[in-house]
Amino acid sequence: MDTLKRKIVADSSSDLIAFDAADFAAAPLKIITSEKEYVDDQNLDVAGMVNDLLTYNGRSSTSCPNTQDWLDAFGDADEVFCITITSNLSGAYNAAVTAKEAYEAAHPGRKVCVIDSLSTGPEMVLVMEKMAEMMAEGLSYDEIEKKSRQYLKHTGLLFMLESMANLANNGRVSPVVAKVAGLLGIRVVGKASDHGTLEQLNKCRGESRALDAIVNHLKELGFAGGKIRIDHCLNLEAARELKSRILKQFDKARITIHECRGLCSFYAEKGGLLVGFEKRLAAE
Ligand code: X90
């Protein structure tokens, strides 16, 4: 019997452009201004885009992958494990489900499991790493799907934002919340809610207080020293500082730092941090 070709697929909001642990493809989102369209793939100059946007005053928006973009990412795999940005802020999940139906109808026997992360960025990657581990262990399609969905309940996402202008201008947060983040020196700390929306937790004066707030929330939300991924938008210094503060309290924590790609950079904006983490549930 031929070996099954298995693949992990995500939209570009995961901030990954390459993945060593498994066969992988990303479906790009796009960032659109009246001057330019930025495709969020491996060719994008992210810092260039962020700096263009800082001096651009016109309208800007984003668009999710369409069905064909997802089909291109599925390629010719027999089994696809696909994870998307939250369906409550993007059409990416719905497009992926449409692509799954078309793919399975066109290729009887092939299967696609689509998981709505209700989150984005580094929390998506934690799930993808879990999928890759299970693929390496040779678990069945059904087990990988079930355990990936369970694992997603044991991960969370916190963020720190200096500006929420692009989120507000595109209707992803209320203008009232966004106004606070626009104040000089104020950092908004929040989390991905259970519904996959932005939930504000604190307004902090200065980055140092915001980083402390993140460490406290990690503890309250059940982080117990497992994996953490920090994605930053041109703010390596804050990412490193956060890592060292977490390690002071959890010396065994496995923490990695990564750069945001286009979509997360557009919405998190310069200085923003996204923190994906493993957590224990209260009942455990
Ligand atoms: O379909 C599209 O055009 C994409 C829309 C995406 C909108 C939200 C992106 C948020 C990116 C901001 C901080 C973390 C938010 C957590 C949300 C659950 C990053």
Coordinates of C-alpha atoms and ligand atoms in Angstrom, one line a residue:
M1 CA 0.0 0.0 0.0
D2 CA 1.2 3.5 -0.8
T3 CA 1.9 5.7 2.1
L4 CA -0.6 8.5 2.7
K5 CA 0.5 12.0 1.9
R6 CA -0.4 14.1 4.9
K7 CA -0.1 17.9 5.0
I8 CA -0.6 20.7 7.5
V9 CA -2.1 23.9 6.0
A10 CA -2.7 27.3 7.7
D11 CA -3.5 30.7 6.5
S12 CA -0.7 33.3 6.7
S13 CA -1.9 34.7 10.0
S14 CA 0.1 31.9 11.7
D15 CA 3.2 33.9 10.9
L16 CA 5.0 30.8 9.6
I17 CA 6.6 30.7 6.2
A18 CA 8.3 27.4 6.6
F19 CA 7.7 24.4 8.9
D20 CA 10.3 21.7 9.3
A21 CA 8.1 19.3 11.3
A22 CA 5.8 18.3 8.5
D23 CA 4.8 18.9 4.9
F24 CA 3.3 22.4 5.0
A25 CA 1.7 25.1 3.0
A26 CA 0.2 28.5 3.8
A27 CA -2.7 30.3 2.2
P28 CA -1.9 34.0 2.0
L29 CA -4.1 36.8 3.2
K30 CA -3.7 40.2 1.5
I31 CA -3.2 43.7 2.9
I32 CA -4.6 46.3 0.6
T33 CA -4.1 50.1 0.3
S34 CA -5.0 52.5 -2.5
E35 CA -1.4 52.4 -3.6
K36 CA -0.4 48.8 -3.2
E37 CA -1.5 45.2 -2.5
Y38 CA 0.7 43.2 -0.2
V39 CA 0.5 39.4 -0.5
D40 CA 1.3 37.9 2.8
D41 CA 3.7 35.2 1.5
Q42 CA 7.4 34.4 1.9
N43 CA 8.3 37.1 -0.5
L44 CA 6.7 39.9 1.5
D45 CA 9.1 42.5 3.0
V46 CA 7.3 42.8 6.3
A47 CA 9.3 45.7 7.8
G48 CA 9.0 47.6 4.5
M49 CA 5.2 47.2 4.6
V50 CA 5.0 48.3 8.3
N51 CA 7.1 51.3 7.5
D52 CA 5.1 52.2 4.4
L53 CA 1.9 52.0 6.5
L54 CA 3.3 54.3 9.1
T55 CA 3.5 57.1 6.6
Y56 CA 0.4 56.2 4.6
N57 CA -2.8 58.1 5.5
G58 CA -5.4 56.6 3.2
R59 CA -7.7 53.6 3.7
S60 CA -6.3 50.2 4.2
S61 CA -7.9 46.8 4.6
T62 CA -7.3 43.1 4.4
S63 CA -8.8 40.1 2.5
C64 CA -8.8 36.4 3.4
P65 CA -7.7 33.5 1.2
N66 CA -10.4 32.5 -1.2
T67 CA -11.4 28.9 -2.0
Q68 CA -8.9 28.6 -4.8
D69 CA -6.0 29.8 -2.5
W70 CA -7.0 27.1 0.0
L71 CA -7.2 24.4 -2.8
D72 CA -3.7 25.4 -4.0
A73 CA -2.4 25.0 -0.4
F74 CA -4.1 21.6 -0.1
G75 CA -2.1 20.5 -3.2
D76 CA -2.5 16.8 -3.8
A77 CA -2.4 15.6 -0.2
D78 CA -4.5 12.6 0.8
E79 CA -5.1 14.0 4.3
V80 CA -5.0 17.7 5.2
F81 CA -5.0 19.1 8.7
C82 CA -6.0 22.8 8.2
I83 CA -6.2 25.5 10.8
T84 CA -7.5 29.0 10.3
I85 CA -7.6 32.4 12.0
T86 CA -10.8 33.0 14.1
S87 CA -14.0 32.8 12.1
N88 CA -15.4 35.7 14.2
L89 CA -13.0 38.2 12.6
S90 CA -12.2 36.7 9.2
G91 CA -13.9 34.8 6.3
A92 CA -10.8 32.5 6.1
Y93 CA -12.5 29.6 8.0
N94 CA -15.6 29.7 5.8
A95 CA -13.5 29.8 2.6
A96 CA -11.5 26.8 3.9
V97 CA -14.7 24.8 4.6
T98 CA -15.9 25.5 1.1
A99 CA -12.5 24.4 -0.3
K100 CA -12.7 21.2 1.9
E101 CA -16.1 20.3 0.4
A102 CA -14.9 20.9 -3.2
Y103 CA -11.6 19.0 -2.6
E104 CA -13.3 16.0 -1.0
A105 CA -15.9 15.9 -3.8
A106 CA -13.3 16.1 -6.6
H107 CA -11.0 13.5 -5.0
P108 CA -13.0 10.7 -3.4
G109 CA -11.0 9.2 -0.5
R110 CA -9.1 12.4 0.3
K111 CA -9.9 14.1 3.6
V112 CA -9.6 17.6 5.0
C113 CA -10.2 18.6 8.6
V114 CA -10.6 22.3 9.1
I115 CA -10.2 23.7 12.6
D116 CA -11.3 27.2 13.5
S117 CA -8.5 28.4 15.9
L118 CA -10.8 31.2 17.4
S119 CA -7.4 32.8 17.6
T120 CA -4.4 33.6 15.4
G121 CA -0.6 33.7 15.1
P122 CA 1.4 31.7 17.7
E123 CA -1.6 29.9 19.2
M124 CA -2.2 28.4 15.7
V125 CA 1.4 27.2 15.5
L126 CA 1.2 25.4 18.9
V127 CA -1.7 23.3 17.4
M128 CA 0.3 22.8 14.2
E129 CA 3.3 21.5 16.2
K130 CA 1.0 19.1 18.1
M131 CA -0.4 17.9 14.7
A132 CA 3.1 17.3 13.4
E133 CA 4.0 15.3 16.6
M134 CA 1.0 13.1 16.1
M135 CA 1.7 12.6 12.4
A136 CA 5.2 11.5 13.4
E137 CA 3.8 9.1 15.9
G138 CA 1.6 7.6 13.1
L139 CA -1.8 8.4 14.7
S140 CA -4.9 8.0 12.6
Y141 CA -6.6 10.9 10.8
D142 CA -9.5 10.7 13.3
E143 CA -7.3 10.7 16.3
I144 CA -5.2 13.6 15.0
E145 CA -8.4 15.6 14.4
K146 CA -9.9 14.8 17.8
K147 CA -6.7 15.4 19.8
S148 CA -6.0 18.7 17.9
R149 CA -9.4 20.0 18.9
Q150 CA -8.8 18.9 22.5
Y151 CA -5.3 20.5 22.5
L152 CA -6.8 23.8 21.3
K153 CA -8.7 24.0 24.6
H154 CA -5.4 23.8 26.4
T155 CA -3.8 26.8 24.6
G156 CA -4.5 30.5 24.8
L157 CA -3.4 33.8 23.2
L158 CA -2.5 37.1 25.0
F159 CA -1.5 40.3 23.2
M160 CA 0.0 43.7 23.8
L161 CA -0.9 46.5 21.4
E162 CA 0.4 50.1 21.1
S163 CA -2.2 51.0 18.5
M164 CA -5.5 49.5 17.5
A165 CA -6.1 51.9 14.6
N166 CA -6.2 49.3 11.9
L167 CA -8.3 47.0 14.0
A168 CA -10.9 49.8 14.6
N169 CA -10.8 51.1 11.0
N170 CA -11.6 47.6 9.8
G171 CA -14.4 47.0 12.3
R172 CA -12.5 44.3 14.3
V173 CA -12.7 46.2 17.6
S174 CA -14.9 49.0 18.9
P175 CA -13.6 52.6 18.3
V176 CA -13.9 53.2 22.1
V177 CA -11.4 50.5 22.9
A178 CA -9.1 51.5 20.1
K179 CA -9.0 55.1 21.3
V180 CA -7.3 54.0 24.5
A181 CA -4.6 52.2 22.6
G182 CA -3.9 55.4 20.6
L183 CA -3.0 57.4 23.7
L184 CA 0.7 58.1 24.1
G185 CA 2.5 55.6 26.2
I186 CA -0.6 53.4 26.7
R187 CA -0.4 49.7 25.9
V188 CA -3.5 47.6 25.7
V189 CA -3.2 44.1 27.0
G190 CA -5.8 41.6 26.1
K191 CA -6.7 38.0 25.2
A192 CA -8.4 36.1 22.5
S193 CA -11.9 35.5 24.0
D194 CA -13.7 32.1 23.9
H195 CA -15.6 33.5 20.9
G196 CA -12.5 34.4 19.0
T197 CA -12.7 38.1 19.5
L198 CA -10.4 40.6 21.2
E199 CA -11.0 41.0 24.9
Q200 CA -9.3 43.9 26.6
L201 CA -7.9 43.1 30.0
N202 CA -5.7 46.1 30.9
K203 CA -4.6 49.6 29.9
C204 CA -1.1 49.9 31.0
R205 CA 1.1 53.0 31.3
G206 CA 4.3 51.9 29.6
E207 CA 5.6 48.7 28.1
S208 CA 7.2 47.4 31.3
R209 CA 3.9 47.3 33.1
A210 CA 2.2 45.7 30.2
L211 CA 4.8 42.9 30.2
D212 CA 4.1 42.4 33.9
A213 CA 0.4 42.2 33.2
I214 CA 1.0 39.5 30.6
V215 CA 3.0 37.4 33.0
N216 CA 0.2 37.7 35.6
H217 CA -2.4 36.8 33.1
L218 CA -0.4 33.8 32.0
K219 CA -0.5 32.5 35.5
E220 CA -4.2 33.3 36.0
L221 CA -5.1 31.6 32.7
G222 CA -3.4 28.3 33.7
F223 CA 0.1 28.5 32.2
A224 CA 2.1 26.1 34.2
G225 CA 5.6 26.1 32.6
G226 CA 4.9 24.5 29.2
K227 CA 5.4 26.0 25.7
I228 CA 5.1 29.7 24.8
R229 CA 5.6 31.3 21.4
I230 CA 6.0 35.1 21.2
D231 CA 5.5 36.8 17.9
H232 CA 6.5 40.4 17.7
C233 CA 6.0 43.2 15.2
L234 CA 9.4 45.0 15.0
N235 CA 9.8 44.7 18.8
L236 CA 12.4 42.1 19.5
E237 CA 13.5 43.9 22.6
A238 CA 10.1 43.6 24.3
A239 CA 9.8 39.9 23.2
R240 CA 13.2 39.2 24.8
E241 CA 12.3 41.0 28.0
L242 CA 9.0 39.2 28.3
K243 CA 10.8 35.9 27.8
S244 CA 13.3 36.6 30.6
R245 CA 10.5 37.7 33.0
I246 CA 8.5 34.5 32.3
L247 CA 11.7 32.4 32.8
K248 CA 12.2 34.0 36.2
Q249 CA 9.0 32.4 37.4
F250 CA 8.9 29.3 35.2
D251 CA 12.5 28.2 34.7
K252 CA 11.4 25.1 32.6
A253 CA 9.2 27.1 30.2
R254 CA 10.0 26.4 26.5
I255 CA 9.8 29.9 25.0
T256 CA 10.6 30.8 21.4
I257 CA 10.5 34.2 19.7
H258 CA 9.4 34.9 16.1
E259 CA 8.5 37.8 13.8
C260 CA 5.0 38.6 12.8
R261 CA 4.4 38.3 9.1
G262 CA 2.1 40.6 7.1
L263 CA -1.4 40.0 8.4
C264 CA -0.5 40.1 12.1
S265 CA 1.8 43.0 11.5
F266 CA -1.0 45.0 9.9
Y267 CA -3.3 44.5 12.8
A268 CA -0.9 44.2 15.8
E269 CA 1.0 47.2 14.3
K270 CA 4.6 48.3 15.1
G271 CA 5.5 47.3 18.7
G272 CA 2.7 44.7 19.1
L273 CA 3.2 41.3 20.7
L274 CA 1.2 38.1 20.4
V275 CA 1.8 35.4 23.0
G276 CA 0.6 31.8 22.4
F277 CA 0.7 29.6 25.4
E278 CA -0.2 26.2 26.8
K279 CA -2.5 26.1 29.8
R280 CA -4.1 23.7 32.3
L281 CA -7.8 23.9 32.7
A282 CA -9.3 24.5 36.1
A283 CA -10.8 21.0 36.3
E284 CA -7.4 19.3 35.8
Ligands
X90_1 O1 -10.2 38.2 6.7 C1 -9.4 39.2 6.9 O2 -9.3 40.2 6.2 C2 -8.5 39.1 8.2 C3 -9.1 39.9 9.4 C4 -8.3 39.7 10.7 C5 -8.7 40.6 11.8 C6 -8.0 40.4 13.1 C7 -6.6 40.1 13.1 C8 -5.9 40.2 14.5 C9 -4.4 40.1 14.4 C10 -4.2 41.2 16.7 C11 -4.0 40.8 18.1 C12 -4.6 39.4 18.5 C13 -6.0 39.2 18.3 C14 -6.7 38.0 18.8 C15 -8.0 37.7 18.2 C16 -8.7 36.5 18.6 C17 -3.6 40.3 15.6

